[in-house]
């Protein structure tokens, strides 16, 4: 680890007492503390409207760690140092006059870098940035981190961006997509560009199709209010799935730095063939979960969730066939699917290679002949496997072939290494001022343009999303999406 990682920072978390802060951000910072990655003078400053003393805040964080990092109870030597870093400033994000309290707390003193993490509603991004600027807290050593959703369409996303840009330059704005912080997602870059083996075969001459699945067992929980205005397309595809698609499809960047990686991703986004009224019917499937059984437990349908509205047409499942119109990917469909209340929680990217051009084996062996497949499993376990054909051992087997997986289990390969949560890596990167794993505005805009086309097409039809039983793999139409092309989804 280089010294930059130990640069002293003030990390100010707006929404500092909220769900994201307690479940993800503070546990991630705590883990960075455990790994010795916080500089001695780094402070963590919770900010929210509620009046609270620093001590109250420390107690709240302690409770959150007990719940979300149970092992922290045993690490008694870490807590005193971490606790000392925790401060609290009561600020109403809509009252500019409150922001001078950050100066009272010497935020950014001693020329420290400052990270303002905006874990709030995006409606507040513009006003927070402008109030920070009014008290001089937008110098070039100060950065803002924006959590999704970055708008609900291109127009609203542009409005947010314009407001933020009035006071912070693009290089100071870190748009977070936590999927980019997942270990296996970064490993995808290592696999592609750290080996000579894969890249020469990474194109339409060798790859038949690519599948990206992010399957969740949870429902919308207590987020109906947010979720019903978003839906699976905006909540998951516009950001997480499209970002994964970009990393699979982009050309090799010249260097692993923010400019080079993001320049390549934007080319992919611009090459995505629009899905509009005319082709949305054949290229997309929407679903809404009904009641069902998951892990042996009965669960309720979307319309039984608290706060639900029976007229809602919001999709909780979406499957898409995306085409990338460039030389490398011409004719290679990218099938994407994601949904809530599906049979299993898992996320994976499957690269399905083409069949051998000519088989030299007998009819019986030919029947066994399967295509090579590279599977990159993001969660729950992190592993990469490559399916290759092998001869079944035994003199009497003749040339009987069978597919065998070459497995790389990251947990086994790196036994003494803890796999960090996505937010750990991303928070460390913001502190180091490295934006490689964050989204530049042109990427967000291009992703919205593509998603808006689909949304418009859906809004033009009177058709409702198809119902699917909780615990299933989504509506049956989703199964048919690759079947229409003579392909299948990779089974879990
Ligand atoms: C969030 C979505 O961005 O990602 C949630 O808003 C979703 O709806 C979550 O559940 C999934 O993240 P992960 O890391 O649990 O796969």
Coordinates of N, CA, C and O in Angstrom, one line a residue, residues 311-399:
X311 N -52.2 0.2 -8.3 CA -52.1 0.6 -9.7 C -50.7 0.6 -10.2 O -50.5 0.9 -11.4
X312 N -49.8 0.4 -9.3 CA -48.4 0.5 -9.7 C -48.0 -0.4 -10.9 O -48.3 -1.5 -10.9
X313 N -47.2 0.2 -11.8 CA -46.7 -0.6 -12.9 C -45.2 -0.7 -12.8 O -44.5 -1.0 -13.8
X314 N -44.7 -0.4 -11.7 CA -43.2 -0.5 -11.5 C -42.7 -1.9 -11.6 O -43.3 -2.8 -10.9
X315 N -41.7 -2.1 -12.3 CA -41.1 -3.4 -12.5 C -40.1 -3.7 -11.4 O -39.3 -2.9 -11.0
X316 N -40.3 -5.0 -10.8 CA -39.3 -5.4 -9.8 C -38.3 -6.4 -10.5 O -37.5 -7.0 -9.8
X317 N -38.5 -6.7 -11.7 CA -37.7 -7.6 -12.5 C -37.5 -7.0 -13.9 O -38.5 -6.5 -14.5
X318 N -36.3 -7.1 -14.4 CA -36.2 -6.8 -15.8 C -35.1 -7.7 -16.5 O -34.1 -8.0 -15.9
X319 N -35.4 -8.1 -17.7 CA -34.5 -8.8 -18.5 C -34.4 -8.1 -19.9 O -35.4 -7.6 -20.4
X320 N -33.1 -8.0 -20.4 CA -32.9 -7.2 -21.6 C -31.9 -7.9 -22.5 O -31.0 -8.6 -22.0
X321 N -32.1 -7.6 -23.8 CA -31.1 -8.0 -24.7 C -30.4 -6.8 -25.3 O -31.1 -6.0 -25.9
X322 N -29.2 -6.6 -25.0 CA -28.5 -5.4 -25.4 C -27.5 -5.7 -26.5 O -26.9 -6.8 -26.5
X323 N -27.4 -4.8 -27.5 CA -26.4 -5.0 -28.6 C -25.5 -3.8 -28.6 O -25.8 -2.7 -28.4
X324 N -24.2 -4.2 -28.8 CA -23.2 -3.1 -28.9 C -22.7 -3.0 -30.3 O -22.2 -3.9 -30.9
X325 N -23.0 -1.8 -30.9 CA -22.7 -1.7 -32.3 C -21.2 -1.2 -32.5 O -21.0 0.0 -32.7
X326 N -20.3 -2.1 -32.4 CA -18.9 -1.8 -32.8 C -18.3 -3.0 -33.3 O -18.9 -4.1 -33.4
X327 N -17.1 -2.9 -33.8 CA -16.4 -4.0 -34.5 C -16.2 -5.2 -33.6 O -16.5 -6.3 -34.0
X328 N -15.8 -4.9 -32.4 CA -15.5 -6.1 -31.5 C -16.8 -6.9 -31.1 O -16.7 -8.1 -31.0
X329 N -17.9 -6.2 -31.0 CA -19.1 -7.0 -30.4 C -20.2 -7.2 -31.4 O -21.3 -7.6 -31.0
X330 N -20.0 -6.9 -32.7 CA -21.1 -7.0 -33.6 C -21.6 -8.4 -33.6 O -20.9 -9.4 -33.7
X331 N -22.9 -8.5 -33.4 CA -23.6 -9.9 -33.4 C -23.5 -10.6 -32.1 O -24.0 -11.8 -32.0
X332 N -22.9 -10.0 -31.1 CA -22.8 -10.7 -29.8 C -23.8 -10.1 -28.8 O -23.7 -9.0 -28.3
X333 N -25.0 -10.8 -28.5 CA -25.9 -10.2 -27.6 C -25.4 -10.2 -26.1 O -24.7 -11.2 -25.7
X334 N -25.7 -9.2 -25.4 CA -25.5 -9.1 -24.0 C -26.8 -9.2 -23.3 O -27.7 -8.3 -23.5
X335 N -27.1 -10.4 -22.7 CA -28.4 -10.5 -22.0 C -28.2 -10.1 -20.5 O -27.3 -10.6 -19.8
X336 N -29.0 -9.2 -20.1 CA -28.9 -8.7 -18.7 C -30.2 -9.0 -18.0 O -31.3 -8.9 -18.6
X337 N -30.1 -9.4 -16.7 CA -31.4 -9.6 -16.0 C -31.1 -9.3 -14.5 O -30.0 -9.6 -13.9
X338 N -32.1 -8.7 -13.8 CA -32.0 -8.5 -12.4 C -33.5 -8.5 -11.9 O -34.4 -8.1 -12.5
X339 N -33.6 -8.9 -10.6 CA -34.9 -8.8 -10.0 C -34.9 -9.1 -8.5 O -33.9 -9.6 -8.0
X340 N -36.0 -8.6 -7.9 CA -36.1 -8.9 -6.5 C -37.0 -10.1 -6.3 O -37.7 -10.5 -7.1
X341 N -36.8 -10.7 -5.1 CA -37.6 -11.9 -4.7 C -37.4 -13.1 -5.7 O -38.4 -13.7 -6.1
X342 N -36.2 -13.3 -6.1 CA -35.9 -14.4 -7.0 C -35.5 -15.6 -6.2 O -35.3 -15.5 -5.0
X343 N -35.2 -16.7 -6.8 CA -35.0 -18.0 -6.1 C -33.7 -18.0 -5.3 O -33.6 -18.7 -4.3
X344 N -32.6 -17.3 -5.7 CA -31.4 -17.3 -5.0 C -30.8 -15.9 -5.1 O -31.0 -15.2 -6.0
X345 N -29.9 -15.6 -4.1 CA -29.2 -14.3 -4.2 C -27.8 -14.6 -4.8 O -27.0 -15.4 -4.3
X346 N -27.6 -14.2 -6.0 CA -26.3 -14.3 -6.6 C -26.1 -13.3 -7.8 O -27.1 -12.8 -8.4
X347 N -24.9 -13.0 -8.0 CA -24.6 -12.1 -9.2 C -23.4 -12.7 -10.0 O -22.5 -13.1 -9.4
X348 N -23.6 -12.8 -11.3 CA -22.5 -13.3 -12.0 C -22.5 -12.8 -13.5 O -23.5 -12.3 -14.0
X349 N -21.3 -12.9 -14.0 CA -21.1 -12.6 -15.5 C -20.7 -13.8 -16.1 O -19.8 -14.5 -15.7
X350 N -21.4 -14.2 -17.2 CA -21.0 -15.4 -17.9 C -20.6 -15.1 -19.3 O -21.4 -14.4 -20.1
X351 N -19.4 -15.5 -19.7 CA -18.9 -15.3 -21.1 C -19.1 -16.7 -21.7 O -18.4 -17.6 -21.4
X352 N -20.0 -16.7 -22.7 CA -20.2 -18.0 -23.4 C -19.5 -18.0 -24.7 O -19.8 -17.2 -25.6
X353 N -18.5 -18.9 -24.8 CA -17.7 -18.9 -26.0 C -18.5 -19.7 -27.1 O -19.5 -20.3 -26.9
X354 N -18.0 -19.6 -28.4 CA -18.6 -20.2 -29.5 C -18.2 -21.7 -29.5 O -17.3 -22.1 -28.9
X355 N -19.0 -22.5 -30.3 CA -18.7 -23.9 -30.4 C -17.4 -24.1 -31.2 O -17.0 -23.2 -32.0
X356 N -16.7 -25.2 -31.1 CA -15.5 -25.5 -31.9 C -16.0 -25.4 -33.4 O -17.1 -25.9 -33.7
X357 N -15.1 -24.9 -34.3 CA -15.6 -24.8 -35.7 C -15.8 -26.1 -36.4 O -16.6 -26.2 -37.3
X358 N -15.1 -27.2 -35.9 CA -15.3 -28.5 -36.5 C -14.9 -29.5 -35.5 O -13.9 -29.4 -34.8
X359 N -15.7 -30.5 -35.3 CA -15.4 -31.5 -34.3 C -14.8 -32.8 -34.9 O -15.3 -33.3 -35.9
X360 N -13.7 -33.2 -34.3 CA -13.0 -34.4 -34.8 C -13.5 -35.7 -34.1 O -13.0 -36.8 -34.4
X361 N -14.4 -35.5 -33.2 CA -14.8 -36.6 -32.3 C -16.0 -37.4 -32.9 O -16.7 -36.9 -33.8
X362 N -16.2 -38.6 -32.3 CA -17.3 -39.4 -32.8 C -18.6 -38.8 -32.4 O -18.7 -37.8 -31.6
X363 N -19.7 -39.4 -32.9 CA -21.0 -38.8 -32.6 C -21.3 -38.7 -31.1 O -21.8 -37.7 -30.6
X364 N -21.0 -39.8 -30.4 CA -21.2 -39.9 -29.0 C -20.5 -38.7 -28.3 O -21.1 -38.0 -27.5
X365 N -19.2 -38.6 -28.6 CA -18.4 -37.5 -28.0 C -19.0 -36.1 -28.4 O -19.0 -35.2 -27.6
X366 N -19.4 -36.0 -29.6 CA -19.9 -34.8 -30.1 C -21.1 -34.3 -29.3 O -21.3 -33.1 -29.0
X367 N -21.9 -35.3 -28.9 CA -23.1 -35.0 -28.1 C -22.8 -34.3 -26.8 O -23.5 -33.5 -26.2
X368 N -21.6 -34.8 -26.3 CA -21.2 -34.2 -25.0 C -20.5 -32.9 -25.1 O -20.2 -32.2 -24.1
X369 N -20.1 -32.5 -26.3 CA -19.3 -31.4 -26.6 C -20.0 -30.1 -26.2 O -21.0 -29.7 -26.7
X370 N -19.5 -29.4 -25.2 CA -20.1 -28.2 -24.8 C -19.1 -27.0 -25.0 O -17.9 -27.2 -25.1
X371 N -19.7 -25.8 -25.1 CA -18.9 -24.7 -25.4 C -18.2 -24.2 -24.1 O -18.7 -24.4 -23.0
X372 N -17.0 -23.6 -24.3 CA -16.3 -23.1 -23.1 C -17.1 -22.0 -22.5 O -17.8 -21.2 -23.2
X373 N -16.9 -21.8 -21.2 CA -17.7 -20.8 -20.6 C -16.8 -20.2 -19.4 O -16.3 -21.0 -18.6
X374 N -16.7 -18.9 -19.4 CA -16.0 -18.3 -18.3 C -17.1 -17.6 -17.4 O -17.9 -16.8 -17.9
X375 N -17.1 -18.0 -16.1 CA -18.1 -17.5 -15.2 C -17.4 -16.7 -14.1 O -16.5 -17.2 -13.4
X376 N -17.8 -15.5 -14.0 CA -17.2 -14.6 -12.9 C -18.3 -14.4 -11.9 O -19.3 -13.7 -12.2
X377 N -18.2 -15.0 -10.8 CA -19.2 -15.0 -9.7 C -18.8 -13.8 -8.8 O -17.8 -13.9 -8.2
X378 N -19.7 -12.9 -8.6 CA -19.4 -11.7 -7.8 C -19.9 -12.0 -6.4 O -19.3 -11.5 -5.4
X379 N -21.0 -12.6 -6.2 CA -21.6 -12.9 -4.9 C -22.6 -14.0 -5.0 O -23.1 -14.2 -6.1
X380 N -22.9 -14.8 -3.9 CA -22.4 -14.6 -2.6 C -20.9 -14.9 -2.5 O -20.2 -14.3 -1.7
X381 N -20.4 -16.0 -3.2 CA -19.0 -16.3 -3.1 C -18.3 -15.6 -4.2 O -18.9 -15.4 -5.3
X382 N -17.0 -15.3 -4.1 CA -16.2 -14.7 -5.2 C -15.4 -15.8 -5.8 O -14.5 -16.3 -5.2
X383 N -15.8 -16.1 -7.1 CA -15.0 -17.1 -7.7 C -15.1 -17.0 -9.2 O -16.0 -16.4 -9.8
X384 N -14.1 -17.5 -9.9 CA -14.0 -17.5 -11.3 C -13.8 -18.9 -11.8 O -13.0 -19.6 -11.3
X385 N -14.6 -19.3 -12.8 CA -14.4 -20.7 -13.3 C -14.5 -20.7 -14.8 O -15.2 -19.9 -15.4
X386 N -13.7 -21.6 -15.3 CA -13.6 -21.8 -16.8 C -14.0 -23.2 -17.1 O -13.3 -24.1 -16.6
X387 N -15.0 -23.4 -17.9 CA -15.5 -24.7 -18.2 C -14.7 -25.2 -19.5 O -14.8 -24.5 -20.5
X388 N -14.0 -26.3 -19.4 CA -13.3 -26.8 -20.6 C -13.7 -28.3 -20.8 O -14.1 -29.0 -19.8
X389 N -13.6 -28.8 -22.0 CA -13.9 -30.2 -22.3 C -12.7 -31.0 -21.9 O -11.5 -30.7 -22.2
X390 N -12.9 -32.2 -21.4 CA -11.9 -33.1 -21.0 C -12.3 -34.6 -21.4 O -13.4 -34.9 -21.5
X391 N -11.2 -35.4 -21.5 CA -11.5 -36.8 -21.7 C -11.9 -37.5 -20.4 O -11.2 -37.2 -19.4
X392 N -12.9 -38.3 -20.4 CA -13.2 -39.0 -19.2 C -12.1 -40.1 -19.0 O -11.8 -40.8 -20.0
X393 N -11.5 -40.2 -17.8 CA -10.4 -41.1 -17.7 C -10.8 -42.6 -17.8 O -12.0 -42.9 -17.5
X394 N -10.0 -43.5 -18.3 CA -10.3 -44.9 -18.4 C -10.1 -45.4 -19.8 O -10.5 -44.8 -20.7
X395 N -9.5 -46.6 -19.8 CA -9.2 -47.2 -21.1 C -10.4 -47.5 -21.9 O -10.5 -47.4 -23.1
X396 N -11.5 -47.9 -21.2 CA -12.7 -48.4 -21.9 C -13.6 -47.2 -22.3 O -14.6 -47.3 -22.9
X397 N -13.2 -46.0 -21.9 CA -14.0 -44.8 -22.2 C -13.8 -44.3 -23.6 O -14.5 -43.4 -24.0
X398 N -12.8 -44.8 -24.3 CA -12.5 -44.3 -25.6 C -12.3 -42.8 -25.6 O -11.5 -42.3 -24.7
X399 N -12.9 -42.1 -26.4 CA -12.7 -40.6 -26.4 C -14.0 -39.9 -25.9 O -14.5 -39.0 -26.4

